[in-house]
Short mmCIF file of C-alpha atoms and ligand atoms in Angstrom, two decimals:
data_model
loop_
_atom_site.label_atom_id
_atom_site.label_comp_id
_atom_site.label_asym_id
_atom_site.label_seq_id
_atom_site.Cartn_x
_atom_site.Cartn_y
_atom_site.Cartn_z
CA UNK A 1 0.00 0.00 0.00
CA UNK A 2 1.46 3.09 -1.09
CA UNK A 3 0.13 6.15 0.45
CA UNK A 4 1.95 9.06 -0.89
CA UNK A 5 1.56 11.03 -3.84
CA UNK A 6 4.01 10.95 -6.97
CA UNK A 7 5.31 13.91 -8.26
CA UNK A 8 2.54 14.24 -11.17
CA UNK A 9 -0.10 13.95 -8.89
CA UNK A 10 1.39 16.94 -7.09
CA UNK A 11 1.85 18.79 -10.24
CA UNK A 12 -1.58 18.48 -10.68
CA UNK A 13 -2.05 19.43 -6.82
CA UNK A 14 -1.03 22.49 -7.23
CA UNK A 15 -2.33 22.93 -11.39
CA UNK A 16 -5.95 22.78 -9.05
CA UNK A 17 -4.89 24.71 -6.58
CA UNK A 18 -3.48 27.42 -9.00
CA UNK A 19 -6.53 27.90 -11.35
CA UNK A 20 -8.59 27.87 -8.15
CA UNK A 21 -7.21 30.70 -6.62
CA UNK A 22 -7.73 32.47 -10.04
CA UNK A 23 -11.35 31.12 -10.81
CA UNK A 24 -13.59 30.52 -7.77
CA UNK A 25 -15.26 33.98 -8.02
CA UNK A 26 -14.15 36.48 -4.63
CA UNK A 27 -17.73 37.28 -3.52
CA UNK A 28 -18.20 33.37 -3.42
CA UNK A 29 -15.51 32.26 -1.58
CA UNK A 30 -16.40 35.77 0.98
CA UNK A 31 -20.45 34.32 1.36
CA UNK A 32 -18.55 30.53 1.99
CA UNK A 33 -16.48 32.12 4.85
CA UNK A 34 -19.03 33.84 6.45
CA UNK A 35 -21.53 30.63 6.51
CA UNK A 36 -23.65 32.26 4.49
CA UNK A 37 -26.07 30.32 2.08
CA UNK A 38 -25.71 29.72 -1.23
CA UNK A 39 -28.56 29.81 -3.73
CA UNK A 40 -29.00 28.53 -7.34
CA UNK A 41 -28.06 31.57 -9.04
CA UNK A 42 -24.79 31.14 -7.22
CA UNK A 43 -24.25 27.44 -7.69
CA UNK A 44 -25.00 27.80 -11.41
CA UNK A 45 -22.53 30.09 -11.90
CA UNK A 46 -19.80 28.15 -10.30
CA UNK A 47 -21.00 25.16 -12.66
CA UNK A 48 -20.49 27.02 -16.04
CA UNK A 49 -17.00 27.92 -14.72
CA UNK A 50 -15.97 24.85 -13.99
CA UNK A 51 -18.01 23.24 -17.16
CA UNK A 52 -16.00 25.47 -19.57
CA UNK A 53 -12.87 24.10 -18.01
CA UNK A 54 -14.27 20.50 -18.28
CA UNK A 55 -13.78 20.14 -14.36
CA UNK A 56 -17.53 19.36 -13.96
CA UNK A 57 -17.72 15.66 -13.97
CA UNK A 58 -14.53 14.53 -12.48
CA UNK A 59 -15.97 11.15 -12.37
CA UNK A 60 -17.68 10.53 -16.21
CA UNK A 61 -16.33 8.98 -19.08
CA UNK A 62 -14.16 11.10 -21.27
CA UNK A 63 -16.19 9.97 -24.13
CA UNK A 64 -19.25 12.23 -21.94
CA UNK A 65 -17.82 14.82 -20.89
CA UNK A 66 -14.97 13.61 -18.16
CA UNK A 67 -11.30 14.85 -17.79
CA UNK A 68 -10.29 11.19 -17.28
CA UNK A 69 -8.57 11.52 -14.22
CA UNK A 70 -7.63 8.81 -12.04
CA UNK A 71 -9.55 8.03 -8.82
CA UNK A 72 -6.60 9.91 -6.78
CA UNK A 73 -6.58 13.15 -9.16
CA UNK A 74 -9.98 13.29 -8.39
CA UNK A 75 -9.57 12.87 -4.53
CA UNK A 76 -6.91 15.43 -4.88
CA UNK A 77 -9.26 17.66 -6.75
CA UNK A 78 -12.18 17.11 -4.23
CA UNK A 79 -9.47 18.29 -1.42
CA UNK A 80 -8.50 21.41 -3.20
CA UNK A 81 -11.80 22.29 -4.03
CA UNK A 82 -12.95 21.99 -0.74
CA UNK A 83 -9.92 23.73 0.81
CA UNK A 84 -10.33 26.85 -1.14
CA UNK A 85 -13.76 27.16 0.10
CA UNK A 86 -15.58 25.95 -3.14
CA UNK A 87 -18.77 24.91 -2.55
CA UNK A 88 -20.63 20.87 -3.50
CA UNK A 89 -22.46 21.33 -6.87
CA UNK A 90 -25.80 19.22 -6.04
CA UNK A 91 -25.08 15.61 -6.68
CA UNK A 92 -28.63 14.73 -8.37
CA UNK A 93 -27.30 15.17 -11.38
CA UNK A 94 -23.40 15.20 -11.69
CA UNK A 95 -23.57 12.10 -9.25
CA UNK A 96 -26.25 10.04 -8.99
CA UNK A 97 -28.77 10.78 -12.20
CA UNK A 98 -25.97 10.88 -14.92
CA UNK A 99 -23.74 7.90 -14.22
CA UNK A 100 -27.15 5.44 -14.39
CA UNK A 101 -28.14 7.64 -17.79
CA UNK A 102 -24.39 6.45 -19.02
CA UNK A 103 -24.29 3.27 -17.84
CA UNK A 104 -27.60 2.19 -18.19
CA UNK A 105 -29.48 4.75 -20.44
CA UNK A 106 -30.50 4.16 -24.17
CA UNK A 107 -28.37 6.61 -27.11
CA UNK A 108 -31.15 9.08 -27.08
CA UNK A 109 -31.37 9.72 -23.31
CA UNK A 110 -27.49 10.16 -23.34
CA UNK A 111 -27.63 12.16 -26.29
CA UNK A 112 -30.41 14.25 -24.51
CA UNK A 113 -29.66 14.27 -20.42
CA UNK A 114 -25.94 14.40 -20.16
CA UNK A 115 -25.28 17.40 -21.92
CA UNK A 116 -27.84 19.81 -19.79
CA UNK A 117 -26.81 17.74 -16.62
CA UNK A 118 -22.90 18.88 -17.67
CA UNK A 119 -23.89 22.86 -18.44
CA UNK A 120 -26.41 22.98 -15.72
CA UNK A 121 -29.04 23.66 -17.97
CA UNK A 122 -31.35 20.41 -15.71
CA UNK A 123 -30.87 20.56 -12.28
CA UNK A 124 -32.41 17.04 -11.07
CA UNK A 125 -33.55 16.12 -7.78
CA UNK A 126 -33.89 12.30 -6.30
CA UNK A 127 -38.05 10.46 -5.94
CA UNK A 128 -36.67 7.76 -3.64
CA UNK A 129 -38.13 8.30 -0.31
CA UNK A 130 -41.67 7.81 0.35
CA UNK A 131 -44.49 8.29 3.32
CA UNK A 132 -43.64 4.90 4.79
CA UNK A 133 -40.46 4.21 2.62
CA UNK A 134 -37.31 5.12 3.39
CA UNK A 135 -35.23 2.97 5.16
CA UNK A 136 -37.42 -0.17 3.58
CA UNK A 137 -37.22 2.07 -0.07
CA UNK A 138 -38.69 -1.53 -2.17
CA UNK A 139 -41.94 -1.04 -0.06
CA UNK A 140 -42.48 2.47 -2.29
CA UNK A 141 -46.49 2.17 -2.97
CA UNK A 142 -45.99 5.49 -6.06
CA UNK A 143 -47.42 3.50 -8.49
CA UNK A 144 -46.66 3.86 -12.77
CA UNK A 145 -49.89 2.21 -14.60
CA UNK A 146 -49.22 1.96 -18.56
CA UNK A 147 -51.35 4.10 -20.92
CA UNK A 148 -50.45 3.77 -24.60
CA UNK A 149 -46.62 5.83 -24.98
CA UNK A 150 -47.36 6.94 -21.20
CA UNK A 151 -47.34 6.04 -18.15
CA UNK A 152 -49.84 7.71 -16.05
CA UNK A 153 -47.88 8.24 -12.03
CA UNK A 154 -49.60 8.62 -8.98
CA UNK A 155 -48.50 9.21 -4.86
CA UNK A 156 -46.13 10.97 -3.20
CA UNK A 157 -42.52 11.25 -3.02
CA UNK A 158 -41.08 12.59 0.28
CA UNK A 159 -38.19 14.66 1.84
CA UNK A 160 -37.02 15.67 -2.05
CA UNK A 161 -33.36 17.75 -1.84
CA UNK A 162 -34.04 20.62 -4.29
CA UNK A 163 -37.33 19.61 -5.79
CA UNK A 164 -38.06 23.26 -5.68
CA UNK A 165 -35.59 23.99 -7.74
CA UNK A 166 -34.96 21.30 -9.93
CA UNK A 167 -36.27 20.76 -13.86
CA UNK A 168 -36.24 17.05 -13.58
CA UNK A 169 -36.59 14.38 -11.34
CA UNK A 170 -35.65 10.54 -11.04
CA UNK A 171 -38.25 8.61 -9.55
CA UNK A 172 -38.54 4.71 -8.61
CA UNK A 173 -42.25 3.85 -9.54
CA UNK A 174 -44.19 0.54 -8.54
CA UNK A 175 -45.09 -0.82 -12.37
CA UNK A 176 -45.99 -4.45 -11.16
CA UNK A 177 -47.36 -5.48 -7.49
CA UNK A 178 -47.65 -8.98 -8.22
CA UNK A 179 -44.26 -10.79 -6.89
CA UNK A 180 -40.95 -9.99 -4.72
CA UNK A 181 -41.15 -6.38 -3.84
CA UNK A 182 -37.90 -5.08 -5.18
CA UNK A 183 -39.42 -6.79 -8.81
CA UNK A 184 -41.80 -4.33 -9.93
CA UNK A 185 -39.77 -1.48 -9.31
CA UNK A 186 -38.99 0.82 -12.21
CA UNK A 187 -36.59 3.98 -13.01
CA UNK A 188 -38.48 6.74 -14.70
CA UNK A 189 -37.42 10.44 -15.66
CA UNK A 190 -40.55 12.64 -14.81
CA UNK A 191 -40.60 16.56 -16.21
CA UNK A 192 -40.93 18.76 -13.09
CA UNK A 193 -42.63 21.19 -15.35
CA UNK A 194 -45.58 17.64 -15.77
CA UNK A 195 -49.17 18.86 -15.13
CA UNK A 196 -50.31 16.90 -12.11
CA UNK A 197 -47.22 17.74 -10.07
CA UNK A 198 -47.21 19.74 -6.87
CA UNK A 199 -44.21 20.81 -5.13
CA UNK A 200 -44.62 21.40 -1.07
CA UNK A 201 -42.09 22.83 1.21
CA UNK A 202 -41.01 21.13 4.64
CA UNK A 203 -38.74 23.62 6.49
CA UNK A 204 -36.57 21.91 8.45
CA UNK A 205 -35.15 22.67 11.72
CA UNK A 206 -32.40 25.21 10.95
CA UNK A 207 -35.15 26.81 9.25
CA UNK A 208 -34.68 26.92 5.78
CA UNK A 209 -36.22 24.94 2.58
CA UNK A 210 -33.63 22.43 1.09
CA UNK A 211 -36.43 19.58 1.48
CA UNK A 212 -39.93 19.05 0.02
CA UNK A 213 -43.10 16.51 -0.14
CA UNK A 214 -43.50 16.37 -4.08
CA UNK A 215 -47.61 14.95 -5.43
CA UNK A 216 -48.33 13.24 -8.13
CA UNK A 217 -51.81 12.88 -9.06
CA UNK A 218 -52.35 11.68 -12.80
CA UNK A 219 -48.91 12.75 -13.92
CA UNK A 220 -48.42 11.97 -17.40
CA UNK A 221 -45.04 10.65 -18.00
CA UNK A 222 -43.39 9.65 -21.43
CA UNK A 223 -42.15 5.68 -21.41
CA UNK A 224 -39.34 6.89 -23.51
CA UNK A 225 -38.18 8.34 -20.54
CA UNK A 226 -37.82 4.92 -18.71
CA UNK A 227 -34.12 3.61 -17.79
CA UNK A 228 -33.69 0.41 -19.13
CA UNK A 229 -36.28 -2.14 -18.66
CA UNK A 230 -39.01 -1.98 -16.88
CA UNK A 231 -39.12 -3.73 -13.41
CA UNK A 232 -35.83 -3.86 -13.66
CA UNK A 233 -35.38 -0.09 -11.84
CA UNK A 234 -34.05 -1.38 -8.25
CA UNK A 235 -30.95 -2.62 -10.18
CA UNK A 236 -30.32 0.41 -11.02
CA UNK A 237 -31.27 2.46 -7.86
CA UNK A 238 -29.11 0.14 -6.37
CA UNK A 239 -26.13 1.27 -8.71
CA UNK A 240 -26.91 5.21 -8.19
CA UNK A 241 -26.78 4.42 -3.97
CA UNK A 242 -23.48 2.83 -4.36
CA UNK A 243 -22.50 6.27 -5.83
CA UNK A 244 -24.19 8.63 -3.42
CA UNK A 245 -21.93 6.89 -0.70
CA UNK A 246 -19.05 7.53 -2.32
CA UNK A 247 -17.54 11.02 -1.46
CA UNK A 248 -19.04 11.17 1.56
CA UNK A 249 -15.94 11.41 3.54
CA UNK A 250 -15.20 15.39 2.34
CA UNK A 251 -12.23 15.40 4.51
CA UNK A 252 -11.74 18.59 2.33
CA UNK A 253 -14.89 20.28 3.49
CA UNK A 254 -14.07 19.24 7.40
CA UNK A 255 -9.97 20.42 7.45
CA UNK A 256 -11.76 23.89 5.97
CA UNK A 257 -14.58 23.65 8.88
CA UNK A 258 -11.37 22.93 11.19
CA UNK A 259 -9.66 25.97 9.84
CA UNK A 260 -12.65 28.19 10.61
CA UNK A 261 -12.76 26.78 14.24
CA UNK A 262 -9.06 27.31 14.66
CA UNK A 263 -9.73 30.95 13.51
CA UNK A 264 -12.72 31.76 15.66
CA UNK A 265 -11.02 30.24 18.44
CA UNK A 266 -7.49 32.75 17.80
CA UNK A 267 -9.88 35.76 18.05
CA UNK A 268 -12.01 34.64 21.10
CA UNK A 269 -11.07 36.14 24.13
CA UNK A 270 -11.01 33.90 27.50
CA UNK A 271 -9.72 34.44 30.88
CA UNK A 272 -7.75 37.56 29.59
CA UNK A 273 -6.24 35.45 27.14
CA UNK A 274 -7.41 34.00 24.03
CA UNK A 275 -9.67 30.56 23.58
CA UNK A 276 -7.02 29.01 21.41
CA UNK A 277 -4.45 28.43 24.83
CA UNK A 278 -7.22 26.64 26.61
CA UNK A 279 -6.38 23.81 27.58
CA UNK A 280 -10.19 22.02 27.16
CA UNK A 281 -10.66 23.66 23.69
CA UNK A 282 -6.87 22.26 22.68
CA UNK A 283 -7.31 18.71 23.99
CA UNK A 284 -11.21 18.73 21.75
CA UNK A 285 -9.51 20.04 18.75
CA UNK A 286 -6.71 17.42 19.04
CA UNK A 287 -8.82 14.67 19.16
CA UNK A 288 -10.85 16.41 16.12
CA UNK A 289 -7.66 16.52 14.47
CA UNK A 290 -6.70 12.65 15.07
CA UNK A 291 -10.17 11.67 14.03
CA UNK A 292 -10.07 13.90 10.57
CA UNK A 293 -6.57 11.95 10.19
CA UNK A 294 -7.69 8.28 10.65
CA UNK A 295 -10.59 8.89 8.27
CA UNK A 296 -8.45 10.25 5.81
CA UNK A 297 -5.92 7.98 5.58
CA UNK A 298 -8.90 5.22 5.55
CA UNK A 299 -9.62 7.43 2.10
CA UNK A 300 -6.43 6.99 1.61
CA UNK A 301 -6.09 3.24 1.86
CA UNK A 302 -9.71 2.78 0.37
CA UNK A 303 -7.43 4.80 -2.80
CA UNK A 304 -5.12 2.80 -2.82
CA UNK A 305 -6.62 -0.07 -2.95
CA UNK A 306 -8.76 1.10 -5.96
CA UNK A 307 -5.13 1.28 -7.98
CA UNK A 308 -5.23 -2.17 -7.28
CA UNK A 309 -6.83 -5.22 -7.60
CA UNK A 310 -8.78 -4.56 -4.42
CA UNK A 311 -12.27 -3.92 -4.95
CA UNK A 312 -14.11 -1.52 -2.63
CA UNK A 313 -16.78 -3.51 -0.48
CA UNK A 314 -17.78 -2.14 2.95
CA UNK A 315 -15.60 0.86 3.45
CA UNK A 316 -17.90 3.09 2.12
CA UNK A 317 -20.56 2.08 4.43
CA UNK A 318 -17.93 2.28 7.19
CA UNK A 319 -16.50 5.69 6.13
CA UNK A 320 -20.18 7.08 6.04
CA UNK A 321 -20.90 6.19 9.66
CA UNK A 322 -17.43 7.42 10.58
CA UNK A 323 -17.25 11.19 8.22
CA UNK A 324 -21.30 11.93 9.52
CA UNK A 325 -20.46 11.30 13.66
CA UNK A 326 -17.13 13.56 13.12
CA UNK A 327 -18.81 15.84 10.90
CA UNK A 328 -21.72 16.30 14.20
CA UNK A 329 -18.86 16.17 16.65
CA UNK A 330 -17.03 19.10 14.71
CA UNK A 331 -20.60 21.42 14.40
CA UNK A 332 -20.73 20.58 18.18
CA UNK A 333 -17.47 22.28 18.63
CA UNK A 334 -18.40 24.74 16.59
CA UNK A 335 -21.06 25.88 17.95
CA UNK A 336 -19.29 25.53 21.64
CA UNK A 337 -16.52 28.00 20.43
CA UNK A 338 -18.97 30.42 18.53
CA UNK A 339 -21.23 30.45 21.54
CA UNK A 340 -23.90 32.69 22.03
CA UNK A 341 -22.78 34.34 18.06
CA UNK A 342 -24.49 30.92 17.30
CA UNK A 343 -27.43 32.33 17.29
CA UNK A 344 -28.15 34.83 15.38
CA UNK A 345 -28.27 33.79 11.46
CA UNK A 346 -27.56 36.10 8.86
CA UNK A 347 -27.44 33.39 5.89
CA UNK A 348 -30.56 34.87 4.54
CA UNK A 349 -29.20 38.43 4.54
CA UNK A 350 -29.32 38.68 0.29
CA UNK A 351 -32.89 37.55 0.05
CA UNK A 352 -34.56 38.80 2.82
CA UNK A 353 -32.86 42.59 1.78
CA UNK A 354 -31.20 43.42 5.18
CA UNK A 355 -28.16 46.10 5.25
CA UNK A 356 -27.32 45.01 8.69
CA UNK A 357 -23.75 43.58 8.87
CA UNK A 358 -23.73 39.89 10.69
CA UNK A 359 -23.93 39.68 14.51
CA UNK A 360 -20.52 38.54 15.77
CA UNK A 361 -17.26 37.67 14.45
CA UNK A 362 -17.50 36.50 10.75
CA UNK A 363 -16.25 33.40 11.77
CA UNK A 364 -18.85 32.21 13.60
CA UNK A 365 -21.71 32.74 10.87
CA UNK A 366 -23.55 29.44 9.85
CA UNK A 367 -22.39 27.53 13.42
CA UNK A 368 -25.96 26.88 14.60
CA UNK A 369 -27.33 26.55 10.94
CA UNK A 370 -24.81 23.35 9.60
CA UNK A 371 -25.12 21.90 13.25
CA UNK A 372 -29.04 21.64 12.86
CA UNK A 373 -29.09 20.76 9.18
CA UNK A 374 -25.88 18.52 10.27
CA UNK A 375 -28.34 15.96 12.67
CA UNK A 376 -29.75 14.84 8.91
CA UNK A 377 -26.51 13.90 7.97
CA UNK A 378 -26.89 10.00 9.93
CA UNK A 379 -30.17 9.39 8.13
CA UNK A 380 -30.00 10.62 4.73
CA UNK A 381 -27.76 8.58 2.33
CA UNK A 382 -28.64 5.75 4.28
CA UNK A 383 -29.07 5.89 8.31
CA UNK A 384 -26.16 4.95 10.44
CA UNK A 385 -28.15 2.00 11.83
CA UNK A 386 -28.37 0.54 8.18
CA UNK A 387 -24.69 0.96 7.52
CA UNK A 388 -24.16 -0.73 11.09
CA UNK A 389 -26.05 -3.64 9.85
CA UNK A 390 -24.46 -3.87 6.78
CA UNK A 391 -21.00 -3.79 8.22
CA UNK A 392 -22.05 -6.70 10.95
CA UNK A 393 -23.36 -8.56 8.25
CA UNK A 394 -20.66 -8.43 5.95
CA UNK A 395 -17.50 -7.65 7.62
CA UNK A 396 -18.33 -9.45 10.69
CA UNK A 397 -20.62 -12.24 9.43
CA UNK A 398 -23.42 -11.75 12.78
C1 FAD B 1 -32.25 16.28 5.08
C2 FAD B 1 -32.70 15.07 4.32
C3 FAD B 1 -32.64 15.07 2.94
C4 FAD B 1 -33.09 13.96 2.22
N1 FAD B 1 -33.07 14.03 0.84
C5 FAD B 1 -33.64 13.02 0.13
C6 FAD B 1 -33.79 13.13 -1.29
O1 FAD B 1 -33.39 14.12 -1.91
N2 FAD B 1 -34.41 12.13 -1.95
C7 FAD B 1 -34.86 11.01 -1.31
O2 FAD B 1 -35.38 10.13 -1.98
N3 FAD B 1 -34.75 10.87 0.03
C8 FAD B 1 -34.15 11.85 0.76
N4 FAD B 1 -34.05 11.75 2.14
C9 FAD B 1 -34.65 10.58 2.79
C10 FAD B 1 -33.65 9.65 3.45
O3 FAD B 1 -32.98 8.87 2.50
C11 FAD B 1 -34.46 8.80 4.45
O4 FAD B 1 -34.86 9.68 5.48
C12 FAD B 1 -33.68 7.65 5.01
O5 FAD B 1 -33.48 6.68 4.01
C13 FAD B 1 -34.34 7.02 6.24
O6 FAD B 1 -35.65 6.66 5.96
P1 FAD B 1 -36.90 7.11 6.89
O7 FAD B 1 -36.76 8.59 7.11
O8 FAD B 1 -38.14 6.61 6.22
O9 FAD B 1 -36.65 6.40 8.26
P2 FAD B 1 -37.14 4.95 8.69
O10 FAD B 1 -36.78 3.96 7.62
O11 FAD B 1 -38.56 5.03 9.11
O12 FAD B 1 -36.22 4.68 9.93
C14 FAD B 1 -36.43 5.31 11.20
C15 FAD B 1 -35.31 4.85 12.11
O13 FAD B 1 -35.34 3.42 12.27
C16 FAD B 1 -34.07 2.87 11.92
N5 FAD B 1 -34.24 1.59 11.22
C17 FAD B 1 -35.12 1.32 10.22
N6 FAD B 1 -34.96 0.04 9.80
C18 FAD B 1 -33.95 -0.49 10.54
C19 FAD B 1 -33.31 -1.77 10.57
N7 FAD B 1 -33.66 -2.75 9.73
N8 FAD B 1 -32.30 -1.95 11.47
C20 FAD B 1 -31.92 -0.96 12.32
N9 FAD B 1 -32.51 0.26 12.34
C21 FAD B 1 -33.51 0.49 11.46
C22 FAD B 1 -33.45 3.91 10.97
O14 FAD B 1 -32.07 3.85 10.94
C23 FAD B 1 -33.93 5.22 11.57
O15 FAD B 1 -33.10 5.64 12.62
C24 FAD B 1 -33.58 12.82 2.89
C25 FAD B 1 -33.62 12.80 4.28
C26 FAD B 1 -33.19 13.91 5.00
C27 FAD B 1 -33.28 13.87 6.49
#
């Protein structure tokens, strides 16, 4: 196992690192640093930068779209990203919808989907989750009856990232209720834009909208927009979940969470000196610090053994449950150093039209906010309890 990078993955190191500090726009990387939150119009422009410099996909084909790096450039590239503040594109598309179009999708859907899903022209959001489903997702009840080149889709789709913003949306629809549940499940692309579709907002406890209950009550839905065959969807749900999990580490995202902590903590004052030569804070950052290490260098190894013949199996489960408790035990700290400059939010400043600067040191903005939205992180993706199971089961054999 060789850990260590060679000296053209550094190159390219600091190749990212160097058109990043030129490229991600200032007044980005300023709203990023002072927690505030980012909106479409903001995302989408960071796409179409890093579409015209064919950075968008690091994971595609070359032959749709992909730069054809290796799975280390890319983890390099994740890291730099992440460092410089950049923030996640939404992963609908770039990393869940578009590998199953490529993979499993006929020539006109690729012709069709993976070009808008590359220049952001379709933002897509996931129809897994149901009223009832989630956890047990081949007990979904939304049901796809056949009606000449249609199908005709009705029920309800629940806790939908971005449905509220997205053009299209990938749904797994009940087609046959006659024998093993996970058999009559199919893969169908529905038109947001579909009469028959109504979009409801669930505001969630930090209190903004990223999440939705999405209706569908006669929706009339094109079989040419079914992936592969039908009743054959969970096959390829399955596929897209294997992706979802992957990347979920972000050990870029949490050193640049660590760096804001470190900074708040340099500028807090305490005990006439400053927060950062306590010795309570220094022993909780230390152990933050050891825990961002292991999981990175299980990355690492999990890497390395991808430039082998070693083929990935339960690590991703096991990095999941490990990256979401350190990313909860970091927003703890966070939030425990920020103290009562938790509070106040000002992530909303641009759309609610206040001129009032943010309460508190800029640091601190967005604590409270990414703790809150941060208790989702052990359910969605797959709860923690699920990956437990999984990793007893097939790691441990009990
Ligand atoms: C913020 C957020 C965003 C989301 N975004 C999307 C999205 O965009 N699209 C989408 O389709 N879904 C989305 N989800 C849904 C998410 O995938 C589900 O919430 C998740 O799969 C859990 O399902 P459930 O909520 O129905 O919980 P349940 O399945 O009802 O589980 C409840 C609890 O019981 C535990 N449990 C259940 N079965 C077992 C078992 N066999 N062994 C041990 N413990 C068990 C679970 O771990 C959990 O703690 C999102 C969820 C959240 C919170």
């Amino acid at each position: 196992m060789d850990l260590s990078f060679t000296p053209d993955e550094i190159a390219f190191q600091n190749e990212v690192r160097a058109w990043m500090a030129d490229n991600f726009p200032a007044d980005l990387r300023t709203k990023v640093e002072a927690g505030e939150k980012l909106y479409k119009p903001d995302l989408l422009r960071w796409q179409k930068i890093l579409a015209a410099k064919g950075w968008i996909a690091p994971a595609w084909p070359v032959e749709y779209g992909g730069p054809g790096w290796t799975p280390t450039q890319r983890y390099i590239y994740a890291n730099e990203m992440a460092l410089a503040g950049a923030p996640d594109l939404p992963a609908f598309g770039l990393k869940m919808v578009g590998p199953v179009i490529y993979t499993y999708g006929n020539e006109a859907q690729k012709a069709h989907f993976l070009p808008r899903i590359l220049s952001g022209e379709d933002w897509w959001c996931q129809g897994y989750s149901e009223p009832g489903s989630g956890s047990d997702l081949a007990s979904l009840k939304t049901k796809a009856v056949s009606d000449g080149d249609d199908y005709i889709v009705n029920g309800s789709k629940i806790w939908t990232t971005g449905a509220h913003d997205a053009d299209w949306i990938f749904c797994l629809v009940r087609t046959d209720d006659t024998g093993k549940k996970q058999e009559g499940i199919s893969f169908l692309l529905i038109d947001m834009k579909t009469p028959g579709i109504e979009v409801s907002p669930l505001i969630i406890i930090n209190g903004d909208h990223t999440v939705n209950q999405v209706f569908f009550t006669d929706v009339r839905a094109p079989k040419k927009n079914l992936i592969g065959k039908e009743n054959e969807g969970w096959t390829y749900a399955k596929f897209l979940l294997v992706n979802e999990r992957n990347g979920i580490a972000q050990v870029g995202h949490k050193k640049h969470t660590l760096r804001r902590i470190r900074k708040l903590a340099d500028k807090t004052d305490m005990n006439g000196g400053k927060l950062a030569d306590e010795a309570g804070y220094q022993r909780r950052l230390a152990e933050t610090e050891v825990a961002l290490m292991a999981l990175e260098y299980s990355e690492l190894r999990f890497l390395s053994g991808q430039k082998t013949e070693h083929a990935p199996g339960t690590e991703a489960n096991m990095m999941k449950v490990a990256a979401t408790q350190l990313q909860q035990s970091m927003s703890e700290l966070f939030i425990e150093i920020a103290g009562y400059y938790s509070f106040p939010y000002d992530g909303f400043r641009d759309t609610k039209g206040s001129n009032e600067p943010p309460v508190g040191p800029t640091e601190a903005g967005g604590a409270m906010f990414d703790f809150l939205y941060g208790r989702a992180a052990t359910i969605y993706g797959g709860s923690n309890e699920i990956q437990r199971d999984v990793i007893a089961k097939v790691l441990l054999s009990i």
